[in-house]
Short mmCIF file of C-alpha atoms in Angstrom, two decimals:
data_model
loop_
_atom_site.label_atom_id
_atom_site.label_comp_id
_atom_site.label_asym_id
_atom_site.label_seq_id
_atom_site.Cartn_x
_atom_site.Cartn_y
_atom_site.Cartn_z
CA UNK A 1 105.12 173.68 107.80
CA UNK A 2 101.59 174.34 106.72
CA UNK A 3 98.29 173.17 104.88
CA UNK A 4 90.72 170.92 104.13
CA UNK A 5 92.17 167.82 102.19
CA UNK A 6 95.76 167.74 100.91
CA UNK A 7 97.19 165.60 98.13
CA UNK A 8 100.49 163.84 98.65
CA UNK A 9 102.14 166.41 96.39
CA UNK A 10 100.94 169.31 98.51
CA UNK A 11 102.22 167.61 101.64
CA UNK A 12 105.58 167.25 99.96
CA UNK A 13 105.54 170.95 99.16
CA UNK A 14 104.85 171.71 102.79
CA UNK A 15 107.78 169.57 103.89
CA UNK A 16 110.01 171.42 101.44
CA UNK A 17 108.89 174.73 102.87
CA UNK A 18 109.61 173.43 106.36
CA UNK A 19 113.13 172.60 105.21
CA UNK A 20 113.58 176.19 104.06
CA UNK A 21 112.57 177.39 107.50
CA UNK A 22 114.96 174.90 109.06
CA UNK A 23 117.83 176.32 107.02
CA UNK A 24 116.81 179.76 108.22
CA UNK A 25 117.10 178.65 111.82
CA UNK A 26 120.34 176.74 111.30
CA UNK A 27 122.08 179.72 109.77
CA UNK A 28 122.02 181.73 112.95
CA UNK A 29 121.86 179.10 115.68
CA UNK A 30 124.16 176.18 114.85
CA UNK A 31 127.01 174.89 116.90
CA UNK A 32 127.87 174.62 120.57
CA UNK A 33 127.94 177.66 122.75
CA UNK A 34 128.87 178.28 126.37
CA UNK A 35 126.05 178.95 128.79
CA UNK A 36 126.16 182.57 129.93
CA UNK A 37 126.35 183.16 133.66
CA UNK A 38 124.75 186.60 134.00
CA UNK A 39 121.04 187.12 133.43
CA UNK A 40 120.17 189.68 130.75
CA UNK A 41 119.38 193.24 131.63
CA UNK A 42 115.61 193.34 131.86
CA UNK A 43 115.48 197.13 131.85
CA UNK A 44 115.97 197.32 128.09
CA UNK A 45 118.27 199.72 126.24
CA UNK A 46 117.83 203.45 125.82
CA UNK A 47 115.31 204.00 123.03
CA UNK A 48 116.93 204.10 119.58
CA UNK A 49 114.09 203.63 117.06
CA UNK A 50 111.88 206.33 118.55
CA UNK A 51 109.72 207.27 115.57
CA UNK A 52 105.98 207.12 116.19
CA UNK A 53 105.11 207.99 112.60
CA UNK A 54 103.31 208.90 110.54
CA UNK A 55 104.41 205.72 108.79
CA UNK A 56 104.35 204.74 105.12
CA UNK A 57 103.37 201.10 105.56
CA UNK A 58 101.08 200.21 102.65
CA UNK A 59 97.75 198.40 103.11
CA UNK A 60 98.79 196.73 106.40
CA UNK A 61 99.54 199.61 108.69
CA UNK A 62 100.80 199.45 112.28
CA UNK A 63 98.49 199.71 115.28
CA UNK A 64 97.78 203.22 116.49
CA UNK A 65 99.56 202.38 119.74
CA UNK A 66 101.74 199.55 120.91
CA UNK A 67 102.61 196.50 118.83
CA UNK A 68 100.95 193.58 117.10
CA UNK A 69 101.79 190.15 118.52
CA UNK A 70 102.00 187.21 116.12
CA UNK A 71 103.71 183.87 115.61
CA UNK A 72 104.73 180.98 113.45
CA UNK A 73 103.55 177.80 115.23
CA UNK A 74 104.86 174.56 113.81
CA UNK A 75 102.11 171.91 113.60
CA UNK A 76 102.66 168.31 114.65
CA UNK A 77 100.94 167.19 111.44
CA UNK A 78 101.77 168.95 108.20
CA UNK A 79 98.16 169.28 107.07
CA UNK A 80 95.62 172.07 106.84
CA UNK A 81 93.79 170.86 109.94
CA UNK A 82 97.08 170.31 111.73
CA UNK A 83 98.12 173.88 111.12
CA UNK A 84 94.82 175.30 112.35
CA UNK A 85 94.93 173.02 115.39
CA UNK A 86 98.48 174.09 116.26
CA UNK A 87 97.62 177.79 116.15
CA UNK A 88 94.36 177.28 118.03
CA UNK A 89 96.12 175.36 120.80
CA UNK A 90 98.83 178.02 121.03
CA UNK A 91 96.27 180.80 121.31
CA UNK A 92 94.20 178.95 123.91
CA UNK A 93 97.36 178.36 125.93
CA UNK A 94 98.14 182.07 125.86
CA UNK A 95 94.55 183.23 126.34
CA UNK A 96 94.57 185.48 123.27
CA UNK A 97 94.55 185.42 119.48
CA UNK A 98 97.51 186.33 117.35
CA UNK A 99 97.20 189.54 115.36
CA UNK A 100 99.52 188.14 112.65
CA UNK A 101 100.01 184.53 111.53
CA UNK A 102 103.25 183.81 109.68
CA UNK A 103 103.46 181.12 107.00
CA UNK A 104 106.22 179.99 104.61
CA UNK A 105 106.09 179.46 100.85
CA UNK A 106 108.58 178.22 98.28
CA UNK A 107 109.05 180.46 95.25
CA UNK A 108 106.91 178.19 93.02
CA UNK A 109 104.23 177.42 95.62
CA UNK A 110 100.69 178.83 95.63
CA UNK A 111 100.10 181.55 98.18
CA UNK A 112 96.67 181.00 99.72
CA UNK A 113 95.17 177.80 101.10
CA UNK A 114 92.17 176.89 103.26
CA UNK A 115 93.95 177.31 106.59
CA UNK A 116 95.12 180.78 105.56
CA UNK A 117 91.53 181.70 104.79
CA UNK A 118 90.37 180.39 108.15
CA UNK A 119 92.78 182.76 109.88
CA UNK A 120 91.94 185.79 107.77
CA UNK A 121 88.20 185.10 108.03
CA UNK A 122 88.43 185.81 111.76
CA UNK A 123 90.34 189.07 111.24
CA UNK A 124 93.95 187.90 111.61
CA UNK A 125 96.54 189.32 109.21
CA UNK A 126 98.48 186.79 107.12
CA UNK A 127 102.22 187.18 106.55
CA UNK A 128 103.57 185.31 103.53
CA UNK A 129 107.28 184.52 103.89
CA UNK A 130 108.04 183.89 100.21
CA UNK A 131 111.38 182.24 99.45
CA UNK A 132 112.15 183.92 96.11
CA UNK A 133 114.52 182.66 93.43
CA UNK A 134 117.98 183.30 92.00
CA UNK A 135 118.16 187.08 91.81
CA UNK A 136 119.82 187.29 88.42
CA UNK A 137 117.35 184.89 86.85
CA UNK A 138 114.53 186.96 88.35
CA UNK A 139 115.78 190.21 86.82
CA UNK A 140 116.43 188.46 83.49
CA UNK A 141 112.69 187.69 83.36
CA UNK A 142 113.07 183.92 83.67
CA UNK A 143 110.34 183.75 86.31
CA UNK A 144 108.02 186.50 85.10
CA UNK A 145 105.15 184.13 84.30
CA UNK A 146 105.37 182.55 87.75
CA UNK A 147 105.55 185.94 89.44
CA UNK A 148 102.52 187.20 87.49
CA UNK A 149 100.57 184.08 88.50
CA UNK A 150 101.37 184.70 92.17
CA UNK A 151 100.45 188.38 91.79
CA UNK A 152 97.08 187.52 90.27
CA UNK A 153 96.44 185.02 93.05
CA UNK A 154 97.15 187.65 95.66
CA UNK A 155 94.96 190.21 93.89
CA UNK A 156 92.08 187.68 93.75
CA UNK A 157 92.49 187.02 97.47
CA UNK A 158 91.77 190.69 97.98
CA UNK A 159 92.65 190.98 101.65
CA UNK A 160 95.60 192.95 102.97
CA UNK A 161 98.64 190.76 103.64
CA UNK A 162 102.25 191.18 104.68
CA UNK A 163 104.69 190.04 101.97
CA UNK A 164 108.07 189.03 103.45
CA UNK A 165 109.91 188.45 100.17
CA UNK A 166 113.09 186.35 100.48
CA UNK A 167 113.59 186.89 104.17
CA UNK A 168 117.11 186.46 105.61
CA UNK A 169 118.60 187.18 102.20
CA UNK A 170 121.86 188.17 103.91
CA UNK A 171 122.59 184.65 105.22
CA UNK A 172 125.98 183.38 104.01
CA UNK A 173 124.43 180.11 102.79
CA UNK A 174 122.19 182.09 100.41
CA UNK A 175 124.97 184.16 98.85
CA UNK A 176 125.19 181.94 95.75
CA UNK A 177 121.49 182.54 95.05
CA UNK A 178 121.43 186.23 96.06
CA UNK A 179 124.77 187.05 94.35
CA UNK A 180 125.08 190.52 95.87
CA UNK A 181 123.15 193.26 97.58
CA UNK A 182 122.74 195.06 94.27
CA UNK A 183 121.38 191.91 92.62
CA UNK A 184 118.92 191.35 95.43
CA UNK A 185 117.70 194.94 95.22
CA UNK A 186 117.20 194.63 91.47
CA UNK A 187 115.22 191.41 91.94
CA UNK A 188 113.07 192.93 94.71
CA UNK A 189 112.20 195.91 92.52
CA UNK A 190 111.48 193.67 89.53
CA UNK A 191 109.10 191.45 91.52
CA UNK A 192 107.30 194.33 93.17
CA UNK A 193 106.91 196.13 89.82
CA UNK A 194 105.17 193.05 88.38
CA UNK A 195 102.81 192.89 91.37
CA UNK A 196 101.97 196.56 90.91
CA UNK A 197 101.40 196.11 87.16
CA UNK A 198 99.03 193.20 87.88
CA UNK A 199 97.06 195.28 90.38
CA UNK A 200 98.18 193.19 93.37
CA UNK A 201 98.48 196.20 95.62
CA UNK A 202 96.98 194.56 98.72
CA UNK A 203 100.40 193.61 100.10
CA UNK A 204 102.70 195.51 102.42
CA UNK A 205 106.28 194.54 101.54
CA UNK A 206 108.45 193.49 104.47
CA UNK A 207 112.25 193.58 104.19
CA UNK A 208 113.73 191.17 106.74
CA UNK A 209 117.44 190.31 107.11
CA UNK A 210 119.09 188.69 110.16
CA UNK A 211 120.29 190.40 113.31
CA UNK A 212 123.74 188.93 112.58
CA UNK A 213 123.76 190.76 109.28
CA UNK A 214 123.48 194.09 111.08
CA UNK A 215 126.04 193.15 113.70
CA UNK A 216 128.42 192.20 110.87
CA UNK A 217 127.57 195.31 108.88
CA UNK A 218 126.53 193.50 105.69
CA UNK A 219 122.70 193.51 105.93
CA UNK A 220 122.20 197.18 104.93
CA UNK A 221 123.64 196.59 101.46
CA UNK A 222 120.51 194.56 100.67
CA UNK A 223 118.07 197.38 101.47
CA UNK A 224 115.90 198.06 98.37
CA UNK A 225 114.96 201.62 99.36
CA UNK A 226 112.25 203.49 101.21
CA UNK A 227 110.14 203.83 98.05
CA UNK A 228 109.65 200.05 97.71
CA UNK A 229 109.82 198.85 101.35
CA UNK A 230 106.80 199.18 103.65
CA UNK A 231 108.11 197.55 106.85
CA UNK A 232 111.70 197.09 108.01
CA UNK A 233 112.18 193.78 109.78
CA UNK A 234 114.74 191.49 111.38
CA UNK A 235 114.95 187.89 112.60
CA UNK A 236 116.75 187.59 115.95
CA UNK A 237 117.58 184.56 118.10
CA UNK A 238 119.56 183.61 121.16
CA UNK A 239 120.57 180.18 119.88
CA UNK A 240 124.07 178.72 119.96
CA UNK A 241 125.32 182.21 120.82
CA UNK A 242 123.71 184.09 123.66
CA UNK A 243 122.87 187.75 123.99
CA UNK A 244 119.99 189.71 125.46
CA UNK A 245 117.44 191.07 123.03
CA UNK A 246 118.55 194.61 123.84
CA UNK A 247 122.11 193.75 122.80
CA UNK A 248 121.22 191.69 119.74
CA UNK A 249 118.85 194.31 118.30
CA UNK A 250 120.95 197.44 118.79
CA UNK A 251 122.70 197.54 115.36
CA UNK A 252 119.39 196.89 113.57
CA UNK A 253 117.56 199.56 115.57
CA UNK A 254 120.26 202.09 114.74
CA UNK A 255 119.55 201.36 111.07
CA UNK A 256 115.80 201.74 111.64
CA UNK A 257 116.29 205.13 113.28
CA UNK A 258 117.62 206.33 109.91
CA UNK A 259 114.32 205.28 108.27
CA UNK A 260 111.74 206.89 110.58
CA UNK A 261 108.80 206.57 108.14
CA UNK A 262 108.99 202.76 108.24
CA UNK A 263 107.36 200.75 111.03
CA UNK A 264 109.57 198.01 112.40
CA UNK A 265 108.78 194.31 112.68
CA UNK A 266 110.54 191.49 114.48
CA UNK A 267 109.71 188.80 111.95
CA UNK A 268 111.01 185.87 114.01
CA UNK A 269 112.43 185.78 117.51
CA UNK A 270 113.25 182.98 119.89
CA UNK A 271 115.45 181.84 122.76
CA UNK A 272 116.88 178.32 122.70
CA UNK A 273 116.23 175.60 125.23
CA UNK A 274 119.96 175.25 125.90
CA UNK A 275 119.96 178.34 128.11
CA UNK A 276 117.64 176.88 130.73
CA UNK A 277 114.22 177.91 131.96
CA UNK A 278 115.18 180.84 134.19
CA UNK A 279 117.56 182.36 131.68
CA UNK A 280 115.03 182.01 128.87
CA UNK A 281 112.35 183.63 131.03
CA UNK A 282 114.67 186.59 131.72
CA UNK A 283 115.42 186.86 128.00
CA UNK A 284 111.73 187.14 127.17
CA UNK A 285 111.20 189.86 129.79
CA UNK A 286 114.14 191.77 128.30
CA UNK A 287 112.69 191.27 124.82
CA UNK A 288 109.41 192.90 125.79
CA UNK A 289 111.22 195.75 127.56
CA UNK A 290 113.29 196.32 124.42
CA UNK A 291 110.22 196.36 122.18
CA UNK A 292 108.52 198.90 124.42
CA UNK A 293 111.61 201.10 124.65
CA UNK A 294 111.62 201.45 120.86
CA UNK A 295 108.14 202.62 119.78
CA UNK A 296 108.98 202.24 116.09
CA UNK A 297 108.66 198.47 116.69
CA UNK A 298 105.01 197.79 115.83
CA UNK A 299 104.90 194.01 115.24
CA UNK A 300 106.69 191.07 116.90
CA UNK A 301 106.29 187.40 115.92
CA UNK A 302 107.57 184.48 117.98
CA UNK A 303 109.06 181.38 116.31
CA UNK A 304 107.22 178.66 118.25
CA UNK A 305 109.04 175.69 116.75
CA UNK A 306 111.58 172.97 117.27
CA UNK A 307 112.42 172.38 113.59
CA UNK A 308 112.55 168.67 112.74
CA UNK A 309 116.03 168.61 111.19
CA UNK A 310 117.63 170.89 113.78
CA UNK A 311 118.96 168.58 116.48
CA UNK A 312 119.94 169.76 119.88
CA UNK A 313 118.78 172.32 122.42
CA UNK A 314 120.57 175.25 120.74
CA UNK A 315 118.02 175.00 117.92
CA UNK A 316 114.81 174.38 119.87
CA UNK A 317 112.67 177.44 120.55
CA UNK A 318 109.26 176.22 121.71
CA UNK A 319 108.08 177.84 124.91
CA UNK A 320 104.74 176.02 125.26
CA UNK A 321 106.45 172.88 126.60
CA UNK A 322 108.28 174.65 129.46
CA UNK A 323 105.96 175.99 132.20
CA UNK A 324 108.48 178.56 133.50
CA UNK A 325 109.22 179.97 130.06
CA UNK A 326 105.58 179.87 129.00
CA UNK A 327 104.63 181.81 132.13
CA UNK A 328 107.23 184.44 131.24
CA UNK A 329 105.89 184.67 127.69
CA UNK A 330 102.36 185.13 128.98
CA UNK A 331 103.22 187.81 131.52
CA UNK A 332 105.69 189.78 129.40
CA UNK A 333 103.91 189.58 126.02
CA UNK A 334 100.58 187.76 125.74
CA UNK A 335 98.88 189.37 128.74
CA UNK A 336 100.37 192.83 128.31
CA UNK A 337 97.94 195.41 126.94
CA UNK A 338 100.80 196.98 124.96
CA UNK A 339 100.43 194.13 122.47
CA UNK A 340 97.19 194.64 120.62
CA UNK A 341 94.54 193.36 120.21
CA UNK A 342 93.88 191.93 123.64
CA UNK A 343 91.47 188.99 124.14
CA UNK A 344 87.75 189.62 123.90
CA UNK A 345 86.08 189.88 127.29
CA UNK A 346 82.99 187.70 127.89
CA UNK A 347 80.81 190.83 127.66
CA UNK A 348 82.36 191.81 124.36
CA UNK A 349 81.90 188.30 123.02
CA UNK A 350 78.21 188.40 123.84
CA UNK A 351 77.81 191.74 122.09
CA UNK A 352 79.45 190.42 118.93
CA UNK A 353 77.30 187.32 118.89
CA UNK A 354 74.08 189.39 118.90
#
């Protein structure tokens, strides 16, 4: 889902990365599910993650107030220009720019391409969701050369980025590659140590399991530690199973409250088409209320995608093609001053052009 002129090989790499994202979505949203009858509670839960800092967040710190708003937007064409066009169209539809743009990379794939530079050139922060490799092979040093190459690339890029290393590591379908929580932690520390040794210190490291992993109680075993994590994060969806954001996030937020020096990110969130326009709109209003009720949440990124290989409305999360849901997204998130930065006013634009 990503990538100026691309060779056929690069396009293939993009398709492979899109497949990885598809697996991410399938893991938490497969299967039939009954439509819920009650609308979610739009009041939000009592605040749980109440910390307002100071935070230890690395080179990409949280906003002074409120929360960043970002997104992954799946392009129709898997090219550099297609990716830029998709994000531009999304932003024009919302009437504001994204503070963070998410992008996906395989373990052996280069980090930075032309479309990434076009986003960062305008002041947007890039989040690299890097797939990682077999944890035991990583700690054995099998991939050290590859990791050093990626670290040097990031150092040469020079700009602050968010590094979401092997997101959703707690998914059951990744257990054979992750082995155990202890193995994942060892791999995380090994990779980050190489980046530090290479001088690639322009990344804030984002640890991002699934909401299901906290509900099931198995996500915390993968936590590498406050000394090597800059942002705590979670991916949360109402897909084949329904729940309001306030309900789905509660176990994760209880974990975050125990780590008050870490700003919190919602790395991916989405509500599936299967629940209908009105129910999806209510879900988004509840999501924003939940984010605001927990001031430790300082970044939220929507998953604006209907992944190609995920068939059926329980796995389709685009809001831009549903006027009712899009209106709810605009009013509850995109046009709310809580989510910074807000669009430039015409007067501000003129000042910057001078």
